[in-house]
XYZ file of C-alpha atoms in Angstrom:
674
model
C -25.038 81.065 19.835
C -23.288 82.432 22.706
C -24.157 78.984 24.276
C -22.643 76.540 21.241
C -19.407 77.979 21.309
C -18.957 77.977 25.098
C -19.869 74.118 24.583
C -17.153 73.865 21.625
C -14.502 75.666 24.251
C -15.931 73.422 27.411
C -15.252 70.632 25.006
C -11.627 71.541 23.551
C -10.983 72.224 27.095
C -11.906 69.035 27.902
C -9.785 67.084 25.140
C -7.146 69.306 26.486
C -7.483 67.640 30.062
C -8.255 64.231 29.002
C -4.886 64.159 26.795
C -2.813 66.079 30.383
C -4.486 63.953 33.083
C -5.041 60.287 31.348
C -0.841 59.332 30.729
C -0.794 60.414 34.684
C -3.838 58.253 35.608
C -2.194 54.967 33.819
C 0.251 53.751 35.787
C 3.605 53.349 33.329
C 4.985 50.476 34.436
C 1.845 48.444 32.260
C 4.166 49.789 29.554
C 7.559 48.042 30.489
C 6.180 44.496 29.922
C 4.983 45.902 25.865
C 7.630 47.369 25.868
C 10.446 45.077 26.621
C 8.446 42.019 24.720
C 8.592 44.082 21.554
C 12.338 45.052 21.310
C 13.014 40.993 22.598
C 10.831 39.892 19.339
C 12.076 42.340 17.000
C 16.076 41.754 18.155
C 15.940 38.035 20.447
C 17.869 40.584 22.902
C 16.193 41.566 26.214
C 15.587 45.464 27.356
C 15.739 46.646 31.114
C 13.689 49.302 32.068
C 14.314 50.019 35.709
C 13.539 53.437 36.192
C 10.953 55.335 35.959
C 8.844 56.111 32.438
C 7.066 59.664 32.004
C 4.311 60.993 28.945
C 2.976 64.108 28.393
C 0.882 64.814 25.324
C 0.344 69.138 26.135
C 1.714 71.545 26.284
C 4.767 69.956 25.048
C 5.051 65.762 23.772
C 7.593 64.704 26.495
C 8.980 61.509 27.385
C 11.320 60.724 30.201
C 12.855 57.295 30.993
C 14.878 56.004 33.720
C 17.830 53.483 34.479
C 17.559 51.286 30.858
C 19.831 48.491 29.973
C 19.467 46.791 26.291
C 21.492 42.891 26.421
C 24.313 42.053 24.556
C 25.230 38.590 22.381
C 25.637 35.572 24.391
C 29.368 35.304 23.497
C 29.952 38.984 24.067
C 32.369 40.189 27.665
C 30.254 42.738 29.069
C 26.272 42.053 29.773
C 24.853 44.726 28.159
C 25.286 46.161 24.861
C 24.195 49.502 25.698
C 23.035 51.583 28.592
C 21.828 54.911 29.634
C 21.000 56.346 33.245
C 18.430 58.605 31.825
C 16.950 59.618 28.523
C 14.544 62.826 28.129
C 12.889 63.987 24.950
C 10.475 67.140 24.742
C 8.973 68.187 21.558
C 6.164 71.555 21.390
C 3.263 70.413 19.947
C 1.197 73.549 18.857
C 4.279 74.251 15.896
C 3.518 70.886 14.437
C 0.806 72.340 13.342
C 2.622 74.808 11.145
C 4.687 72.229 9.360
C 8.007 73.114 12.189
C 9.680 70.963 13.849
C 10.889 72.860 17.795
C 12.573 70.030 19.847
C 12.771 71.400 23.244
C 15.325 68.931 24.516
C 16.809 65.920 24.186
C 19.228 65.148 26.880
C 21.077 61.668 27.295
C 22.774 61.107 30.572
C 25.124 58.040 31.474
C 24.864 56.649 28.350
C 27.509 53.506 27.212
C 27.538 51.625 24.106
C 29.914 48.769 24.406
C 30.838 47.512 20.657
C 32.188 43.965 20.226
C 33.375 41.757 17.087
C 34.590 38.095 17.525
C 37.116 36.286 16.105
C 35.052 35.034 13.682
C 34.104 38.607 12.493
C 30.767 38.635 13.744
C 29.720 41.818 15.619
C 27.345 41.816 18.581
C 25.169 44.558 16.903
C 24.092 41.155 15.245
C 21.042 40.164 15.835
C 20.194 36.422 15.595
C 15.950 36.346 15.641
C 15.565 39.487 13.852
C 12.960 39.356 11.080
C 12.991 40.910 7.809
C 11.817 44.604 7.586
C 8.697 43.624 5.485
C 8.654 44.571 1.636
C 7.967 48.586 0.708
C 4.486 48.788 -1.196
C 4.679 49.156 -4.558
C 4.396 52.872 -5.561
C 5.391 55.509 -8.425
C 7.667 56.907 -5.653
C 6.091 59.785 -4.853
C 5.115 61.798 -1.897
C 2.277 60.531 0.833
C 1.273 63.594 1.350
C 2.575 63.862 5.048
C 3.022 67.907 6.265
C 6.570 68.824 4.569
C 8.917 70.701 7.693
C 9.510 74.457 6.627
C 11.759 74.490 9.879
C 13.843 73.230 12.326
C 14.707 74.529 15.308
C 16.480 72.970 18.231
C 17.230 73.720 22.216
C 18.781 71.891 24.767
C 20.630 68.935 22.936
C 23.588 67.019 24.653
C 24.903 64.149 25.824
C 26.383 64.118 29.560
C 29.283 62.200 30.045
C 29.235 59.092 27.583
C 30.873 56.369 26.993
C 31.862 53.921 24.056
C 33.647 50.778 23.142
C 34.699 49.121 20.703
C 36.904 45.948 21.137
C 37.494 43.736 17.699
C 38.860 40.637 18.182
C 39.976 39.650 14.970
C 42.159 42.433 14.447
C 43.324 43.731 17.799
C 41.740 46.835 17.430
C 40.459 48.659 20.572
C 39.072 52.309 21.094
C 37.698 54.023 23.726
C 36.070 57.056 24.753
C 35.068 58.726 27.638
C 33.727 61.657 29.393
C 31.353 62.568 26.280
C 29.757 65.800 26.450
C 28.209 67.420 23.719
C 26.155 69.798 23.082
C 24.016 71.687 20.497
C 22.167 74.620 19.092
C 20.004 75.795 16.043
C 17.641 78.388 16.529
C 16.523 77.863 13.190
C 17.586 76.682 10.025
C 18.874 80.129 8.820
C 20.831 81.209 11.727
C 24.189 79.240 12.417
C 24.273 75.768 13.680
C 26.689 75.222 17.134
C 28.348 72.204 18.593
C 30.692 72.030 21.191
C 31.952 69.226 22.911
C 34.598 67.260 24.218
C 35.647 63.866 24.973
C 38.527 61.633 26.384
C 39.973 59.200 23.570
C 42.742 56.892 24.722
C 43.648 58.909 27.771
C 43.651 61.920 25.824
C 40.768 64.902 25.905
C 40.083 66.203 22.682
C 37.791 69.228 21.957
C 35.678 70.111 19.336
C 34.403 73.574 17.939
C 32.153 73.523 14.804
C 29.976 76.241 13.395
C 28.027 75.926 10.078
C 26.937 79.504 8.698
C 23.802 78.178 6.752
C 22.624 74.999 7.696
C 19.570 75.171 5.231
C 21.271 75.421 2.142
C 23.557 72.390 3.651
C 20.417 70.245 3.825
C 19.557 71.252 0.525
C 22.471 69.697 -0.961
C 23.758 74.001 -1.559
C 27.243 74.448 0.546
C 28.221 76.146 4.042
C 30.707 78.132 5.507
C 32.280 75.918 8.340
C 34.542 76.497 10.996
C 35.865 73.575 12.501
C 38.593 73.426 15.643
C 39.512 70.103 16.841
C 41.918 69.916 19.299
C 43.848 67.574 21.763
C 47.070 66.779 22.909
C 48.701 64.813 20.073
C 46.663 66.720 17.351
C 45.441 69.855 16.634
C 43.987 71.156 13.512
C 41.747 73.875 12.008
C 39.623 74.237 9.024
C 37.677 77.675 7.730
C 36.190 76.936 4.582
C 32.825 75.392 3.504
C 31.194 72.217 2.844
C 28.602 70.696 0.556
C 26.920 67.385 0.874
C 27.089 65.955 -1.963
C 27.908 62.166 -2.784
C 29.225 62.465 0.497
C 30.731 65.632 1.920
C 33.003 67.950 -0.477
C 35.115 70.761 1.262
C 37.501 73.137 0.143
C 38.915 75.846 2.464
C 42.298 76.792 4.374
C 43.920 74.104 6.762
C 46.160 74.015 9.948
C 47.780 70.900 11.541
C 50.100 70.478 14.031
C 50.488 67.106 15.366
C 54.208 67.002 17.609
C 54.832 63.115 16.370
C 53.100 61.344 14.011
C 54.199 57.834 15.296
C 52.660 59.007 19.008
C 49.720 59.893 16.886
C 49.155 56.335 15.312
C 49.576 54.300 18.537
C 47.082 57.029 20.513
C 44.797 56.330 17.399
C 44.845 52.135 17.456
C 47.281 51.793 14.330
C 51.180 51.287 16.213
C 53.928 51.940 13.554
C 56.933 49.652 14.178
C 59.456 50.373 16.116
C 62.732 52.965 14.687
C 63.406 56.740 14.371
C 61.422 59.537 12.679
C 57.803 60.028 11.589
C 57.776 62.943 14.804
C 56.794 66.232 13.863
C 54.416 66.643 11.544
C 52.847 71.003 10.004
C 50.852 71.409 7.566
C 49.637 74.250 5.980
C 47.534 75.106 2.727
C 44.722 75.024 0.885
C 42.827 71.445 2.000
C 39.884 70.317 -1.374
C 38.585 66.690 -0.837
C 35.416 64.337 -1.419
C 34.946 61.074 -0.507
C 38.775 59.146 0.427
C 40.525 61.569 -1.949
C 42.086 65.333 -0.718
C 43.849 67.583 -2.103
C 46.845 70.066 -1.172
C 47.326 73.552 -2.573
C 49.495 76.082 -1.690
C 51.611 74.051 0.835
C 53.918 74.543 3.529
C 54.824 71.248 5.435
C 57.752 70.434 7.788
C 57.552 67.634 8.717
C 60.582 65.834 11.209
C 62.798 68.821 10.477
C 62.445 69.248 6.751
C 60.565 71.938 5.134
C 58.758 71.765 1.690
C 56.518 73.422 0.292
C 53.870 72.181 -3.107
C 51.003 70.745 -4.300
C 50.602 67.176 -2.592
C 47.489 64.996 -2.345
C 46.382 61.646 -0.542
C 43.885 59.027 -0.866
C 43.524 56.808 2.339
C 40.757 54.223 0.850
C 43.544 51.311 -0.120
C 46.124 49.178 2.404
C 48.146 52.555 3.119
C 46.943 56.152 2.796
C 49.541 57.080 -1.104
C 50.288 60.624 -1.072
C 51.511 61.982 -4.695
C 53.202 65.949 -4.709
C 55.556 67.846 -6.246
C 57.461 69.747 -3.654
C 60.768 71.225 -2.753
C 62.432 70.195 0.618
C 65.236 72.339 2.285
C 66.727 69.016 3.212
C 65.926 65.132 3.101
C 67.879 63.219 6.164
C 67.096 59.695 5.256
C 68.918 58.743 8.309
C 65.982 59.678 10.453
C 64.316 56.573 9.204
C 67.345 54.775 10.522
C 66.706 52.517 13.441
C 70.736 53.282 14.065
C 70.517 56.357 12.665
C 74.109 55.567 12.316
C 77.190 57.213 10.491
C 80.615 54.898 9.643
C 83.270 54.825 11.790
C 86.111 56.465 11.650
C 89.292 54.368 10.268
C 91.550 55.390 7.477
C 92.710 58.292 9.154
C 93.044 57.504 12.414
C 94.816 54.765 15.107
C 92.330 51.959 15.898
C 89.224 52.315 13.997
C 85.894 50.822 15.983
C 84.511 49.249 13.917
C 81.081 48.981 12.233
C 77.735 49.427 14.077
C 75.965 45.802 14.820
C 72.874 48.027 16.324
C 70.388 47.174 13.850
C 69.101 49.157 11.166
C 65.345 48.697 10.557
C 63.636 50.322 7.168
C 60.168 48.547 7.923
C 58.921 52.216 8.901
C 58.971 52.802 4.930
C 55.252 50.724 4.937
C 53.769 53.255 6.497
C 52.281 55.182 3.151
C 52.901 54.576 -0.407
C 54.048 57.825 -2.616
C 55.186 59.322 -5.742
C 57.023 62.722 -5.026
C 58.818 64.696 -7.572
C 61.181 66.631 -5.332
C 64.148 69.197 -5.512
C 66.088 69.034 -2.450
C 68.725 71.542 -0.746
C 70.772 68.897 0.602
C 70.440 64.956 1.680
C 71.526 62.643 4.656
C 72.572 59.307 4.124
C 74.317 58.114 7.439
C 77.505 60.999 7.208
C 77.306 61.054 3.413
C 75.991 64.561 2.538
C 74.888 65.053 -1.042
C 74.467 68.391 -2.230
C 71.431 70.316 -4.400
C 69.448 67.637 -5.602
C 66.263 66.524 -8.191
C 65.040 63.780 -8.117
C 61.521 61.504 -8.416
C 61.132 59.539 -5.399
C 58.803 56.680 -5.072
C 57.546 54.362 -1.937
C 55.403 51.577 -2.801
C 55.066 48.549 -0.079
C 58.171 49.568 1.706
C 60.797 50.209 -0.814
C 61.681 53.943 -1.346
C 63.451 54.791 -5.451
C 65.067 57.878 -5.599
C 65.922 58.276 -8.985
C 68.738 61.751 -8.729
C 68.539 63.188 -12.260
C 70.530 66.403 -11.070
C 72.980 65.310 -7.981
C 74.987 67.402 -5.993
C 78.035 65.585 -4.470
C 81.142 67.711 -2.980
C 81.483 69.805 -5.072
C 80.791 68.216 -8.186
C 77.858 66.517 -9.953
C 76.402 63.366 -11.447
C 73.189 61.234 -11.248
C 71.709 57.703 -10.362
C 69.163 56.370 -7.952
C 69.351 54.243 -4.762
C 67.216 51.801 -3.443
C 65.725 51.605 0.172
C 63.738 48.091 0.462
C 62.970 47.657 3.898
C 59.400 45.366 2.547
C 61.090 42.302 3.596
C 62.501 40.987 7.463
C 66.414 41.798 5.852
C 66.704 45.646 5.199
C 67.508 45.543 0.871
C 69.744 49.060 -0.269
C 71.209 49.371 -3.711
C 72.709 52.357 -5.175
C 74.100 53.267 -8.810
C 75.473 56.332 -9.710
C 77.863 58.134 -11.797
C 79.160 61.562 -10.936
C 82.754 63.932 -12.127
C 84.476 66.972 -10.397
C 83.727 65.481 -6.492
C 86.196 66.433 -3.914
C 87.937 63.531 -2.767
C 88.694 64.014 0.711
C 85.658 64.751 1.805
C 83.980 62.255 0.372
C 86.280 59.621 1.546
C 86.038 60.856 5.176
C 82.107 60.560 4.946
C 81.753 57.208 3.152
C 84.480 55.328 4.649
C 86.500 57.294 7.599
C 89.323 57.943 5.127
C 90.922 61.272 4.760
C 94.544 60.547 3.206
C 92.916 60.931 -0.157
C 92.497 64.659 -2.279
C 91.868 65.422 -5.806
C 89.513 65.522 -8.156
C 87.076 63.097 -8.007
C 85.200 61.020 -11.454
C 83.874 58.001 -10.414
C 80.837 55.447 -11.971
C 79.900 52.686 -9.496
C 77.217 50.405 -8.683
C 76.478 48.244 -5.393
C 74.221 46.032 -3.697
C 73.545 44.597 -0.410
C 71.095 43.279 2.369
C 71.665 43.224 6.370
C 70.071 43.884 9.197
C 72.686 46.227 10.933
C 75.466 48.386 9.636
C 77.583 45.405 10.021
C 75.894 42.779 8.190
C 75.137 45.127 5.316
C 79.117 45.641 4.298
C 79.912 41.862 4.548
C 77.032 41.565 1.548
C 78.339 44.217 -0.333
C 78.308 43.454 -3.766
C 79.366 45.780 -6.763
C 81.129 47.019 -9.588
C 83.148 50.354 -10.874
C 85.903 52.296 -11.734
C 87.315 55.476 -10.375
C 89.833 58.005 -11.624
C 91.438 61.047 -9.026
C 93.458 63.251 -10.855
C 95.098 66.578 -9.509
C 95.407 65.317 -6.266
C 97.863 64.402 -3.531
C 98.042 60.789 -0.921
C 98.050 62.908 2.722
C 101.217 62.320 5.047
C 103.106 59.830 2.814
C 105.965 60.480 0.644
C 106.002 57.274 -1.510
C 110.213 57.655 -2.350
C 111.103 57.831 1.349
C 108.344 54.958 1.947
C 109.976 52.934 -0.535
C 113.773 53.595 0.881
C 112.272 53.036 4.801
C 109.806 49.717 3.585
C 113.486 48.609 1.605
C 115.584 48.821 5.250
C 112.700 47.340 7.353
C 109.314 46.046 7.343
C 107.568 49.109 9.615
C 103.661 49.575 10.066
C 101.465 53.017 10.176
C 101.381 55.425 7.729
C 103.820 57.730 9.303
C 106.439 55.747 7.485
C 105.947 57.542 4.835
C 107.024 60.559 6.261
C 105.022 64.018 7.383
C 105.448 64.925 3.197
C 103.309 64.222 0.606
C 102.308 62.668 -2.671
C 101.356 64.090 -5.096
C 99.907 62.893 -8.981
C 98.643 63.882 -11.848
C 96.128 60.670 -11.747
C 95.648 57.922 -9.769
C 92.312 55.656 -10.652
C 91.608 52.341 -11.687
C 88.810 49.727 -11.345
C 87.144 47.438 -9.034
C 84.877 44.669 -7.755
C 83.264 43.687 -4.593
C 82.075 40.934 -3.926
C 81.047 40.026 0.158
C 82.325 43.193 1.173
C 85.780 42.706 -0.396
C 87.183 44.998 -2.631
C 89.044 43.319 -5.357
C 91.341 45.449 -7.802
C 93.599 44.931 -10.443
C 95.114 48.163 -12.668
C 95.783 50.366 -10.097
C 97.360 53.085 -11.750
C 99.737 56.601 -10.701
C 100.929 59.161 -12.589
C 103.343 62.012 -10.689
C 106.647 63.589 -12.168
C 108.893 60.983 -10.620
C 106.730 58.033 -9.858
C 105.117 55.662 -11.409
C 103.113 53.669 -9.803
C 101.075 50.532 -10.343
C 99.569 47.836 -8.215
C 96.745 44.696 -7.415
C 95.104 43.889 -3.795
C 92.156 43.375 -2.592
C 90.825 45.919 0.897
C 88.776 43.660 2.963
C 86.227 45.870 3.820
C 84.549 44.584 6.314
C 87.589 44.086 8.473
C 88.923 47.338 7.233
C 91.945 45.900 6.225
C 94.701 45.912 3.096
C 96.639 43.352 0.838
C 98.053 45.062 -1.996
C 100.811 44.656 -3.634
C 101.875 48.000 -5.978
C 104.993 48.575 -7.734
C 106.326 52.345 -7.108
C 108.667 53.365 -10.335
C 111.677 55.372 -10.028
C 111.401 57.496 -13.322
C 113.783 59.282 -15.251
C 110.922 61.366 -16.821
C 109.506 64.545 -14.930
C 106.641 63.795 -17.085
C 102.971 63.499 -15.035
C 100.180 63.587 -16.421
C 99.685 62.641 -20.033
C 102.622 60.519 -19.437
C 103.001 56.857 -19.924
C 102.530 54.421 -17.163
C 105.431 52.164 -18.528
C 108.393 54.432 -19.014
C 112.258 53.279 -17.732
C 112.840 53.277 -14.059
C 113.746 51.421 -11.153
C 110.704 49.675 -9.537
C 110.985 48.939 -5.972
C 107.857 46.570 -5.236
C 105.971 46.966 -1.626
C 103.653 44.786 0.350
C 100.898 46.532 2.063
C 99.001 44.450 4.886
C 97.143 45.282 8.011
C 94.899 46.991 8.553
C 93.922 50.502 6.722
C 94.020 52.577 9.937
C 97.644 51.459 10.988
C 99.124 48.881 7.697
C 102.260 47.377 7.707
C 104.913 48.032 4.169
C 107.194 46.030 3.531
C 109.546 45.504 0.178
C 109.805 42.599 -2.367
C 113.061 41.917 -2.713
C 112.851 39.069 -4.759
C 110.631 40.458 -7.223
C 113.536 43.547 -7.161
C 116.612 40.655 -7.686
C 114.378 39.618 -11.033
C 114.416 43.354 -12.152
C 118.254 43.981 -12.367
C 118.356 44.603 -16.362
C 115.595 47.315 -15.774
C 117.176 48.572 -12.914
C 120.153 48.549 -15.331
C 118.689 50.003 -18.411
C 117.221 52.892 -15.741
C 120.773 53.937 -14.504
C 122.540 54.498 -18.146
C 119.148 56.336 -19.373
C 120.440 59.162 -16.736
C 123.204 61.350 -18.450
C 125.635 62.603 -16.915
C 125.127 65.791 -13.939
C 121.211 66.053 -14.834
C 120.812 61.707 -14.103
C 122.909 62.183 -11.204
C 120.579 65.825 -9.657
C 117.363 63.439 -9.701
C 118.678 60.297 -7.938
C 120.949 62.423 -5.710
C 117.300 64.103 -4.874
C 115.517 61.100 -4.816
C 117.930 59.723 -1.760
C 118.529 63.211 0.119
C 121.479 64.298 -0.344
C 122.983 67.385 -1.686
C 123.584 68.240 -5.219
C 126.805 66.875 -6.697
C 129.422 70.376 -7.664
C 129.123 71.663 -10.717
C 132.333 71.910 -12.797
C 133.511 75.792 -13.096
C 132.212 77.301 -16.612
C 134.620 78.507 -19.225
C 137.257 80.859 -18.421
C 137.430 80.851 -14.458
C 139.838 79.047 -12.745
C 139.670 75.988 -10.204
C 141.877 75.343 -6.668
C 139.979 71.802 -7.650
C 142.253 68.802 -8.443
C 141.342 67.028 -11.989
C 138.196 64.971 -10.975
C 138.668 60.892 -11.205
C 137.073 59.402 -14.159
C 133.585 58.228 -13.033
C 133.319 54.262 -12.269
C 130.597 52.463 -13.892
C 127.658 52.121 -11.263
C 126.377 48.759 -10.620
C 122.599 48.337 -10.074
C 123.206 46.425 -6.485
C 124.888 49.821 -5.091
C 121.996 52.299 -7.072
C 119.662 49.884 -4.983
C 121.615 50.472 -1.486
C 122.371 54.013 -2.303
C 118.871 54.778 -3.063
C 117.691 52.905 -0.187
C 119.769 54.217 2.052
C 121.457 50.956 2.998
């Protein structure tokens, strides 16, 4: 019996020796040609093996091969599609008998992969003479009875100094990864899987760290806790949550993303955005979940281009452009960030020498980067120099067209509603605006919108305008629309209309200073207007003031910042202001206002005044006794006439001469200092 046992042991040892020694005795060069021929038959490509081949079967199944290359397509730029300096693989033999896979090592040294697509869309990984795989034999779909794998462990698994290239001549895309170094560790399916690595992508180093706590659950369709960190100069992201392999990957966890510049990130990733401003810093924190191409952020805290938001947001990435949907509260929305000129209105009305409208390009093509649908509450909205206060709006962005519908609009102490459309879909940017507001403080609005600071009062405004152009000047030149405006309880700053009328009647004059330094108060000022090609036309200007009634009509060339207006101040006998009639009896003093709105020219329309003699005479008749003379004295800047002594008082003054009936011509000369 002992002799038989010894024989069996000897046979086993002999078999082991054969397994160990025979591969060493067979020249490995013998295998090169058959391997290369098999590859050629299957792919039509050449396999180059210039290094040594190593093989052993015990105690591990180990293979090594050096200096290998796989030829490229005949049309490709590089001679080889793939190459590597060395490959080493070792699989422990004995664990296989108990259904376990223990990879002792798998190492790739200096692997290089070159992927290329030519102009007709053909990729270099499409093999011209590859044979179709033989169809599978019919069966019932059950297992063939092979041994089930109960355990997997990984020893030294690494890629050292790898690189990859991708060039697409059809789309122009080009990507490159260099110095790829990856190490994987998996002691067992019930122990954490660890991966860390780095690579250089388009010139920047990316570091990746991954930990999955329950690999077995993941491989069986369950979920595993996961911690992932990605860091690079243009991106830093971390995720802590769960991961599940179910119809793709599903995840749910906490996300922290920081991007110094979205524009730089897009260019780095091979998808450069059009030139322009904005799309700078981005930071996102919150709870993230996703499956396939749909991602959702809840309890989100978002910072983008200096604007901060909280709320809920979802993203879909499968379309032509990413689609973003959300319900957010934002501290401010700065539209100027996305205007290439970043410009505001040039200064004008109140100062000398307006600088004109900007000719710097306006580029709204950045709006084509994403599609979006947002319900927003905004603390502030900035567009050029216009500042909009607390507002609620719905924001839709599709195909480069941004439409903001404002249900609540806080505007310079007033409120209102409206809609604003910025269209960057075409080569020429387009803007449409429709607003209705009331209670607005006029001076800051007009200063910010048009650089005009001469008007104060409460404003009610209703207008609709549209324009298109590649610069601010082009847009002003193409501006069209209509509206109406009414100012109440305000003043025209730095202008005394009565003094202006007297000065202008004496001689034509220029500049707002012609009206003196005092203001003209009014109870009501307004009218309707139309705009065509940057020229505003008004035919029903009306102003009510205690001593004045003003009507007028004319044009304002917004592009050239010039006025061509005729106003008819009427010095009224009535002291009634707001609510009074506009056609009361009075002395009309028509004025022509022309020239730049920063320094207009005022000249009298004398011919019209002389033709209106009957109205002047009627007005003088309506001014009775001392009250009428006091009104005229006040308008002419003279001391009031001395009143008669009261009853019972004596007077040494001589009796007054009978007062002569005034002529209209004399009244006009007195009134205007001639």
